[in-house]
């Protein structure tokens, strides 16, 4: 099947052809005019026609003069075009050598000007692509560094406790039981880190599929808070619920939404002032459902706030809770990805020492 030309390409091709044709016509007119002027001067002014040698040599002289005049006129009329083509060639040479900061001067508004503009646009795109690739490479290195650091700590502890048990370096049964319990805690923490990493990798995959079903979000949230309350009380946290008592239906992946809400609750539990209060609110709007998790904690800097949803980012000063093991730094990133997979949003409102995470989900129950 024959590939059809783009209409805009055909138009530009015709413009270039017309541009060259105009210069040929002008050069022809200039050559003919110059020749006519020479003939007029020779015949009428200098009366050379009366000389036999002039009449005999004129046909042989006039044609070379016409051709020479045409060439000189054509070169004169196209000198700027040739200069701009050379400029384009030099610009492409600079860019091909890796100088992506170079921009070709745009001195024309015709097709050559368009070519220069397209070369500059191409260079900008290449530059942006290289920046993205560097950022991606840095992100990969940060990810590897984050994984290595987060997995090394509990793994080192597990190896240490197992070595103590292997060499029977415990004084009594109580110390033996403590070593066993600590080893179990570290192993559980290591599993949690690996689960978070696996979940994050799965959520950021291009072929992630959601199991969308019609779900009562009130019942889902109420059940999550019921299971979460004992852990909160154990850490000196009181739950204040404002979720109503009527069904709120939405089409969501219930497992993933439960994971997102649980991550928000665990984040609030880790970093809340203790004793303290966590407020949980849910409200139904015309086209979306809003779930808020609010707690009080030490204020963040603007830089820390901007990085809070980044993967592997953890605030490592007094906000952290010593009573709860440090997480993977993926909890909020996972929650944000889940929200975006549902065409929703997860945002943070930070005022002084009050943190309000707001999860908005479309209420498309049709």
Coordinates of C-alpha atoms in Angstrom, one line a residue:
X1 CA 0.0 0.0 0.0
X2 CA 1.4 3.4 -1.0
X3 CA 2.1 5.8 1.8
X4 CA 0.2 9.0 1.3
X5 CA 2.0 12.3 1.9
X6 CA 1.1 14.6 4.7
X7 CA -0.7 17.7 3.3
X8 CA 1.4 20.0 5.4
X9 CA 4.6 18.3 4.0
X10 CA 3.3 18.8 0.4
X11 CA 2.6 22.5 1.2
X12 CA 6.1 23.1 2.6
X13 CA 7.6 21.3 -0.4
X14 CA 5.7 23.6 -2.8
X15 CA 6.8 26.6 -0.9
X16 CA 10.5 25.6 -1.2
X17 CA 10.0 24.9 -4.9
X18 CA 8.3 28.3 -5.4
X19 CA 11.0 30.0 -3.5
X20 CA 13.7 28.6 -5.7
X21 CA 11.6 29.2 -8.9
X22 CA 11.2 32.9 -8.0
X23 CA 15.0 33.3 -7.7
X24 CA 15.5 31.6 -11.0
X25 CA 13.0 33.9 -12.7
X26 CA 14.6 37.0 -11.0
X27 CA 18.1 35.8 -12.1
X28 CA 16.8 35.3 -15.7
X29 CA 15.2 38.7 -15.8
X30 CA 18.4 40.3 -14.4
X31 CA 20.6 38.5 -17.0
X32 CA 18.2 39.4 -19.9
X33 CA 18.1 43.0 -18.7
X34 CA 21.8 43.3 -18.5
X35 CA 22.3 41.7 -21.9
X36 CA 19.7 44.1 -23.4
X37 CA 21.4 47.0 -21.8
X38 CA 24.8 46.0 -23.3
X39 CA 23.2 45.5 -26.8
X40 CA 21.4 48.9 -26.5
X41 CA 24.7 50.7 -25.5
X42 CA 26.6 49.0 -28.2
X43 CA 24.2 49.7 -31.0
X44 CA 22.5 53.0 -30.2
X45 CA 25.2 54.7 -28.1
X46 CA 28.5 53.4 -29.5
X47 CA 27.2 52.6 -33.0
X48 CA 29.1 49.3 -32.9
X49 CA 26.5 47.6 -35.2
X50 CA 28.2 49.3 -38.2
X51 CA 31.3 47.3 -37.5
X52 CA 31.4 43.9 -39.2
X53 CA 33.4 42.2 -36.5
X54 CA 30.8 43.3 -33.9
X55 CA 27.9 41.8 -35.9
X56 CA 29.9 38.6 -36.4
X57 CA 31.0 38.1 -32.8
X58 CA 27.8 39.3 -31.1
X59 CA 26.0 35.8 -31.1
X60 CA 29.1 34.2 -29.6
X61 CA 29.5 36.8 -26.9
X62 CA 26.0 37.5 -25.8
X63 CA 25.2 33.9 -24.7
X64 CA 28.2 33.6 -22.3
X65 CA 27.5 37.0 -20.9
X66 CA 23.8 36.0 -20.3
X67 CA 24.9 32.8 -18.6
X68 CA 27.5 34.6 -16.4
X69 CA 25.0 37.2 -15.5
X70 CA 22.4 34.6 -14.6
X71 CA 24.9 32.7 -12.4
X72 CA 26.1 35.8 -10.6
X73 CA 22.5 37.0 -10.0
X74 CA 21.4 33.6 -8.8
X75 CA 24.3 33.4 -6.4
X76 CA 23.5 36.8 -5.1
X77 CA 19.9 36.1 -4.6
X78 CA 20.6 32.8 -2.8
X79 CA 23.6 33.9 -0.8
X80 CA 21.6 34.3 2.4
X81 CA 19.8 31.0 1.9
X82 CA 23.2 29.2 1.5
X83 CA 24.6 31.0 4.5
X84 CA 21.6 29.9 6.6
X85 CA 22.0 26.3 5.3
X86 CA 25.7 26.3 6.4
X87 CA 24.6 27.7 9.8
X88 CA 22.1 24.8 10.1
X89 CA 24.8 22.3 9.1
X90 CA 27.2 23.8 11.7
X91 CA 24.5 23.7 14.3
X92 CA 23.8 20.0 13.7
X93 CA 27.5 19.3 13.9
X94 CA 27.7 21.0 17.3
X95 CA 24.7 19.1 18.5
X96 CA 25.9 15.8 17.2
X97 CA 29.1 16.3 19.2
X98 CA 27.1 16.5 22.4
X99 CA 26.6 20.2 22.9
X100 CA 22.9 20.1 23.7
X101 CA 23.0 23.6 25.1
X102 CA 23.6 25.0 21.5
X103 CA 20.6 26.5 19.7
X104 CA 20.5 27.3 16.0
X105 CA 19.8 31.0 15.3
X106 CA 16.4 31.5 13.7
X107 CA 16.9 34.4 11.2
X108 CA 14.1 33.5 8.8
X109 CA 10.4 33.0 8.8
X110 CA 10.3 30.6 5.8
X111 CA 10.9 26.9 5.6
X112 CA 14.6 27.2 6.6
X113 CA 13.4 29.0 9.7
X114 CA 11.0 26.2 10.4
X115 CA 13.9 23.7 10.0
X116 CA 16.0 25.7 12.5
X117 CA 13.1 25.8 14.9
X118 CA 12.5 22.0 14.6
X119 CA 16.3 21.4 15.2
X120 CA 16.1 23.5 18.4
X121 CA 12.9 21.7 19.5
X122 CA 14.6 18.3 18.9
X123 CA 17.6 19.4 20.9
X124 CA 15.4 20.5 23.8
X125 CA 13.6 17.2 23.7
X126 CA 16.9 15.3 23.7
X127 CA 18.2 17.4 26.6
X128 CA 15.0 16.7 28.6
X129 CA 15.2 13.0 27.8
X130 CA 18.8 12.9 29.0
X131 CA 17.8 14.8 32.2
X132 CA 15.0 12.2 32.7
X133 CA 17.3 9.3 32.2
X134 CA 19.8 10.8 34.7
X135 CA 17.0 11.2 37.2
X136 CA 15.8 7.7 36.5
X137 CA 19.3 6.4 37.0
X138 CA 19.6 8.4 40.2
X139 CA 16.2 7.1 41.3
X140 CA 17.3 3.5 40.7
X141 CA 20.5 4.1 42.7
X142 CA 18.6 5.7 45.5
X143 CA 16.2 2.8 45.5
X144 CA 19.0 0.2 45.7
X145 CA 20.6 2.2 48.4
X146 CA 17.3 2.5 50.3
X147 CA 16.6 -1.2 50.0
X148 CA 20.1 -2.2 51.0
X149 CA 20.0 0.1 54.1
X150 CA 16.5 -0.9 55.2
X151 CA 17.0 -4.6 54.8
X152 CA 20.6 -4.7 56.2
X153 CA 19.5 -3.4 59.7
X154 CA 17.0 -6.1 60.7
X155 CA 19.0 -8.8 58.8
X156 CA 22.1 -7.9 60.8
X157 CA 20.1 -8.1 64.0
X158 CA 18.6 -11.5 63.1
X159 CA 22.1 -12.9 62.3
X160 CA 23.4 -11.5 65.6
X161 CA 20.7 -13.1 67.7
X162 CA 21.0 -16.4 65.8
X163 CA 24.7 -16.4 66.5
X164 CA 24.1 -15.8 70.2
X165 CA 21.6 -18.7 70.2
X166 CA 23.9 -21.0 68.1
X167 CA 26.8 -20.4 70.6
X168 CA 24.4 -20.7 73.6
X169 CA 25.5 -17.2 74.7
X170 CA 22.6 -16.7 77.1
X171 CA 22.6 -16.8 80.8
X172 CA 19.2 -18.2 81.6
X173 CA 15.8 -19.2 80.1
X174 CA 14.5 -15.6 80.3
X175 CA 17.4 -14.3 78.2
X176 CA 16.9 -17.2 75.8
X177 CA 13.2 -16.3 75.4
X178 CA 14.1 -12.6 74.9
X179 CA 16.6 -13.5 72.1
X180 CA 14.0 -15.7 70.4
X181 CA 11.3 -12.9 70.7
X182 CA 13.7 -10.3 69.3
X183 CA 14.7 -12.6 66.4
X184 CA 11.0 -13.1 65.6
X185 CA 10.3 -9.4 65.8
X186 CA 13.2 -8.5 63.5
X187 CA 12.1 -11.3 61.0
X188 CA 8.5 -10.0 61.0
X189 CA 9.8 -6.5 60.4
X190 CA 12.0 -7.7 57.5
X191 CA 9.0 -9.5 56.0
X192 CA 7.0 -6.2 56.3
X193 CA 9.8 -4.3 54.5
X194 CA 9.8 -6.9 51.7
X195 CA 6.0 -6.9 51.4
X196 CA 6.1 -3.1 51.1
X197 CA 8.7 -3.3 48.4
X198 CA 6.8 -6.0 46.5
X199 CA 3.5 -4.0 46.8
X200 CA 5.2 -0.8 45.6
X201 CA 6.8 -2.6 42.6
X202 CA 3.5 -4.2 41.7
X203 CA 1.6 -0.9 42.0
X204 CA 4.0 1.0 39.7
X205 CA 4.0 -1.7 37.1
X206 CA 2.4 -0.6 33.8
X207 CA 0.1 -3.7 33.7
X208 CA -1.3 -3.2 37.2
X209 CA -4.9 -4.4 37.3
X210 CA -7.6 -3.4 39.8
X211 CA -10.3 -5.7 41.1
X212 CA -13.1 -3.1 41.0
X213 CA -16.2 -3.9 42.9
X214 CA -19.1 -2.0 44.5
X215 CA -18.0 -1.6 48.1
X216 CA -19.5 0.0 51.2
X217 CA -16.7 2.3 52.3
X218 CA -18.3 3.0 55.7
X219 CA -18.3 -0.7 56.5
X220 CA -14.7 -1.1 55.2
X221 CA -13.4 1.9 57.2
X222 CA -15.3 0.9 60.4
X223 CA -13.8 -2.6 60.3
X224 CA -10.3 -1.2 59.8
X225 CA -10.7 1.2 62.7
X226 CA -12.0 -1.6 64.9
X227 CA -8.9 -3.7 64.2
X228 CA -6.6 -0.7 64.6
X229 CA -8.0 0.6 67.9
X230 CA -6.2 -1.8 70.2
X231 CA -2.8 -0.9 68.7
X232 CA -3.6 2.8 69.0
X233 CA -4.6 2.4 72.7
X234 CA -1.4 0.4 73.4
X235 CA 0.6 3.4 72.1
X236 CA -1.4 6.0 74.0
X237 CA -3.5 7.2 71.0
X238 CA -7.2 7.8 71.1
X239 CA -9.3 7.5 67.9
X240 CA -11.9 10.2 67.2
X241 CA -14.2 8.9 64.4
X242 CA -16.5 11.1 62.3
X243 CA -17.5 8.6 59.7
X244 CA -21.3 8.7 60.0
X245 CA -23.4 5.5 60.2
X246 CA -24.9 5.2 56.7
X247 CA -23.5 3.1 53.8
X248 CA -21.3 5.0 51.3
X249 CA -21.0 3.0 48.1
X250 CA -18.2 3.3 45.7
X251 CA -16.6 1.1 43.0
X252 CA -13.1 0.4 44.2
X253 CA -10.5 -2.4 44.8
X254 CA -11.3 -3.0 48.4
X255 CA -8.0 -4.7 49.3
X256 CA -5.9 -1.9 47.9
X257 CA -8.1 0.9 49.4
X258 CA -7.8 -1.0 52.8
X259 CA -4.0 -1.0 52.3
X260 CA -3.9 2.7 51.6
X261 CA -6.1 3.6 54.6
X262 CA -4.0 1.3 56.9
X263 CA -0.8 3.0 55.7
X264 CA -2.3 6.4 56.6
X265 CA -3.3 5.2 60.0
X266 CA 0.1 3.6 60.7
X267 CA 1.9 6.8 59.6
X268 CA -0.3 8.8 62.0
X269 CA 0.4 6.3 64.8
X270 CA 4.1 6.4 64.3
X271 CA 4.5 10.2 64.3
X272 CA 1.7 11.4 66.6
X273 CA 2.5 13.1 69.9
X274 CA 1.9 10.6 72.6
X275 CA -0.5 10.6 74.3
X276 CA -2.5 12.1 71.5
X277 CA -5.5 11.8 69.3
X278 CA -6.0 10.7 65.7
X279 CA -9.1 12.1 63.9
X280 CA -10.7 10.0 61.1
X281 CA -13.4 11.6 59.0
X282 CA -15.3 10.4 56.0
X283 CA -17.8 12.4 53.9
X284 CA -19.7 11.9 50.7
X285 CA -19.8 14.5 48.0
X286 CA -21.5 14.8 44.7
X287 CA -18.8 13.0 42.7
X288 CA -16.3 11.8 45.2
X289 CA -15.7 10.4 48.7
X290 CA -13.3 12.1 51.1
X291 CA -11.4 10.2 53.9
X292 CA -9.2 12.3 56.2
X293 CA -6.7 11.2 58.8
X294 CA -5.5 14.0 61.1
X295 CA -2.9 14.0 63.8
X296 CA -0.6 16.3 65.7
X297 CA 3.1 16.0 65.4
X298 CA 6.3 18.0 65.2
X299 CA 6.2 20.5 62.3
X300 CA 8.0 19.8 59.0
X301 CA 10.1 22.0 56.9
X302 CA 8.8 22.8 53.4
X303 CA 11.5 20.5 51.9
X304 CA 10.4 17.6 54.1
X305 CA 6.8 18.2 53.2
X306 CA 7.6 18.1 49.5
X307 CA 9.5 14.8 49.9
X308 CA 7.0 13.1 52.2
X309 CA 5.4 11.1 49.4
X310 CA 8.7 10.1 47.8
X311 CA 9.6 6.4 48.0
X312 CA 12.0 5.5 50.8
X313 CA 11.8 8.9 52.3
X314 CA 11.5 8.9 56.1
X315 CA 11.6 11.7 58.5
X316 CA 14.4 10.7 60.9
X317 CA 14.2 13.1 63.8
X318 CA 11.9 13.4 66.8
X319 CA 8.7 12.7 64.7
X320 CA 9.6 9.0 64.7
X321 CA 8.2 6.8 67.4
X322 CA 10.5 4.6 69.4
X323 CA 7.8 2.3 70.3
X324 CA 7.1 1.3 66.7
X325 CA 9.6 -0.1 64.3
X326 CA 10.8 2.2 61.5
X327 CA 9.0 1.5 58.3
X328 CA 10.3 1.1 54.8
X329 CA 9.5 4.7 53.7
X330 CA 7.1 3.3 51.1
X331 CA 3.8 3.6 53.1
X332 CA 2.7 7.0 51.9
X333 CA 4.1 6.4 48.4
X334 CA 2.0 3.2 48.2
X335 CA -1.1 5.0 49.4
X336 CA -0.6 7.7 46.8
X337 CA -0.2 5.2 44.0
X338 CA -3.3 3.4 45.1
X339 CA -5.3 6.7 45.1
X340 CA -4.0 7.6 41.6
X341 CA -4.8 4.1 40.2
X342 CA -8.4 4.8 41.3
X343 CA -8.3 8.2 39.5
X344 CA -8.3 9.8 42.9
X345 CA -5.8 11.9 44.9
X346 CA -3.9 11.8 48.2
X347 CA -2.8 15.2 49.5
X348 CA -1.4 16.6 52.8
X349 CA -2.5 19.8 54.5
X350 CA 0.1 20.9 57.0
X351 CA -0.6 23.7 59.4
X352 CA 1.9 24.2 62.3
X353 CA 1.9 20.8 64.0
X354 CA -1.4 19.5 62.5
X355 CA -1.2 17.0 59.7
X356 CA -4.3 16.2 57.6
X357 CA -3.9 13.5 54.9
X358 CA -6.9 13.7 52.6
X359 CA -7.8 10.7 50.4
X360 CA -10.3 11.5 47.6
X361 CA -11.9 8.7 45.6
X362 CA -14.4 8.9 42.8
X363 CA -17.9 7.8 43.8
X364 CA -18.6 6.1 40.5
X365 CA -20.9 3.3 41.6
X366 CA -22.6 2.8 38.3

